[in-house]
């Protein structure tokens, strides 16, 4: 049976941002799966990564070709079982998939915010999610989980709203983005901003900076894979063009793959959103915000953690997860840690793996 | 007899104070931790090198931590006396460097519980003596080429080690294959397993 979902909207008056600015009004687009039980104790919040959206599982209609981005994990009888849990996934603040972001209309000017949109943080993203959870009347989430930037949000929940979460599963993530991570984000931003169509972010009435956004996505994709996974997927395979004639046209499979990923991304993503969200990731640093990582988790004593990393993830390497585990242990907070064997790189958290499904499903049923 | 009610587990469960913080090194599928949680309401965490065992533990709701490096280096980041008890049951003899690990666990735990099969047990001795082959028994059921036990030791060996390293023996319990409480004097010959509670 096909799990069907639809995008819903939650609107609220305003949100005071960490920058001190007030954003108003705000729309958060979200999808839910399964049913909230009578004591509202079975809710699982899933947080998406940089380029994700609220469509975590299922299809919008039976004829949809593609299912949600974590459909292998979320659904009836799956690890995050929608027969047991009420699953919520919302598009993050600053996004472009239905939630308020730089492409939304600024009520003051009646035009899209573009770069007038205030800088947002992972804290702001989570504060907006908290409003949505309050709107459902949920006092305590059974679990908050997500990979990559979604994992940052899960950590932020545990740190800022420890009384509102029973457990968190931060996956392939970090408590502070590394210089390497910031560097790749900066290449992406430069590609967008150097695109002749960028026009200081005011491109909503004209051609968007698609080339720049596509290059940003291509760079991103390289960081989500690994040497081994690229070798396995593409090797040096070509499309059989004559190298002397085709010159700089696409010939290698890996070129074709990256161009395709870049192009298809421009059809669903707003370049300004990319700038804002990537920047929110860059500034995420729990240790700096709270003095040290150990202090950051000092208030999270009642939360149960499952930290998962992947051996071939070089964008969010395992040692960064170990830092989290160490800080949790130093606070005597219950934590399990798995560094899962994988050759898939950072993207491993999105792939189907029975071991991964089992530990998430098992952990959740004891949360 | 289910794993859970192994005689060495009975001894360990008896010794651990209720509500303590416990680290089980080489926790396997977590059956000892489960008993300690149910019977002694401990806050426990396990470590194991087998990913399969860790998966089973997490799916049971137990807290386990994957330590990739040598266990002795892997937990170096944890502060002194993080745990009330560190359990090294049926583990020491399977480690590449048993002594540094034992010392590291004495740093991490206020007390350490060590359980191991006694290689000087009369059955093992006579097996080796009469058959001229590496002993196999209920407590040592492996062929020489696929045994996880790479550092065989005896009760006397462990006693000497404690003396040398100035490790204090707080409690000791010796188990035979039929008798579950063997006097210390006869232990090296008649006990198939030994369990110690030690600290520095």
Short mmCIF file of C-alpha atoms in Angstrom, two decimals, chain B residues 16 36 41-42 68 142 162 165 177:
data_model
loop_
_atom_site.label_atom_id
_atom_site.label_comp_id
_atom_site.label_asym_id
_atom_site.label_seq_id
_atom_site.Cartn_x
_atom_site.Cartn_y
_atom_site.Cartn_z
CA UNK B 16 27.23 -4.99 42.43
CA UNK B 36 22.05 -5.89 36.42
CA UNK B 41 18.70 -0.98 38.90
CA UNK B 42 22.13 0.03 37.65
CA UNK B 68 37.09 1.43 17.39
CA UNK B 142 37.19 -23.74 21.32
CA UNK B 162 47.69 -8.43 41.59
CA UNK B 165 50.77 -4.37 40.36
CA UNK B 177 31.90 -27.10 36.68
#
